[in-house]
Amino acid sequence: MPNLIPMSDPHLDDVLRRSLAARLEAIDRLWESIGDPGDALPLTDADRADLDRRVAEDDAEPPGGPTWTEFRKKLEGHAD
């Protein structure tokens, strides 16, 4: 089970009292410290097979829906 930070952690309280810029920097440093999350979340063989199947289905189907230009014209009320 992951190590969870208690709700009254003095280190967290210190970060929360800092400026927005300092808190964003802390978030960035924390995010960068995570590294490659693929290593932390291994997939089962069934999960991998399901993802492979979904990617193959997506690759086999032509893209659907309007192009961005068509969609934008429709939004702007210029649909043909």
Coordinates of C-alpha atoms in Angstrom, one line a residue:
M1 CA 0.0 0.0 0.0
P2 CA 1.4 3.5 -0.8
N3 CA 2.6 5.7 1.9
L4 CA -0.1 8.3 2.4
I5 CA 0.6 11.7 3.9
P6 CA -1.4 12.3 7.1
M7 CA -3.9 15.2 6.9
S8 CA -1.9 17.2 9.5
D9 CA 1.6 16.9 8.0
P10 CA 3.7 19.9 9.0
H11 CA 5.7 19.6 5.7
L12 CA 2.5 19.8 3.7
D13 CA 1.2 22.7 5.8
D14 CA 4.4 24.6 5.1
V15 CA 4.1 24.1 1.4
L16 CA 0.4 25.2 1.5
R17 CA 1.4 28.5 3.2
R18 CA 3.7 29.4 0.3
S19 CA 3.0 31.6 -2.7
L20 CA 1.2 30.2 -5.7
A21 CA 4.5 30.2 -7.7
A22 CA 6.2 28.2 -4.9
R23 CA 3.4 25.7 -4.7
L24 CA 3.5 25.2 -8.5
E25 CA 7.2 24.7 -8.3
A26 CA 6.7 22.1 -5.6
I27 CA 4.1 20.3 -7.7
D28 CA 6.5 20.3 -10.7
R29 CA 9.3 18.9 -8.6
L30 CA 7.0 16.2 -7.1
W31 CA 5.7 15.3 -10.5
E32 CA 9.2 15.0 -12.0
S33 CA 10.2 12.8 -9.0
I34 CA 7.6 10.2 -10.0
G35 CA 9.5 9.1 -13.1
D36 CA 8.1 6.6 -15.4
P37 CA 4.7 5.6 -13.9
G38 CA 4.7 2.5 -16.2
D39 CA 7.1 0.9 -13.9
A40 CA 4.8 1.4 -10.9
L41 CA 1.6 0.2 -12.6
P42 CA 2.3 -3.1 -14.2
L43 CA -0.4 -4.5 -16.6
T44 CA -1.7 -8.0 -16.4
D45 CA -1.6 -10.1 -19.5
A46 CA -5.4 -9.6 -19.8
D47 CA -5.0 -5.8 -19.5
R48 CA -2.3 -5.8 -22.2
A49 CA -4.4 -7.9 -24.5
D50 CA -7.4 -5.6 -24.0
L51 CA -5.3 -2.5 -24.8
D52 CA -3.8 -4.2 -27.9
R53 CA -7.3 -5.2 -29.1
R54 CA -8.5 -1.6 -28.6
V55 CA -5.6 -0.1 -30.4
A56 CA -6.0 -2.5 -33.3
E57 CA -9.8 -1.7 -33.5
D58 CA -9.0 2.0 -33.6
D59 CA -6.3 1.6 -36.2
A60 CA -8.7 -0.5 -38.4
E61 CA -11.5 2.0 -38.4
P62 CA -11.4 5.1 -40.5
P63 CA -11.7 8.3 -38.5
G64 CA -15.3 9.3 -37.9
G65 CA -17.0 12.6 -37.6
P66 CA -16.4 16.0 -39.2
T67 CA -13.1 17.6 -39.8
W68 CA -12.1 20.6 -37.6
T69 CA -13.0 23.0 -40.5
E70 CA -16.4 21.4 -41.0
F71 CA -17.1 21.5 -37.2
R72 CA -16.0 25.1 -36.9
K73 CA -18.2 26.2 -39.8
K74 CA -21.1 24.4 -38.2
L75 CA -20.5 26.2 -34.9
E76 CA -20.3 29.5 -36.7
G77 CA -23.6 28.8 -38.4
H78 CA -22.1 28.3 -41.9
A79 CA -23.0 24.7 -42.3
D80 CA -23.9 23.6 -45.8

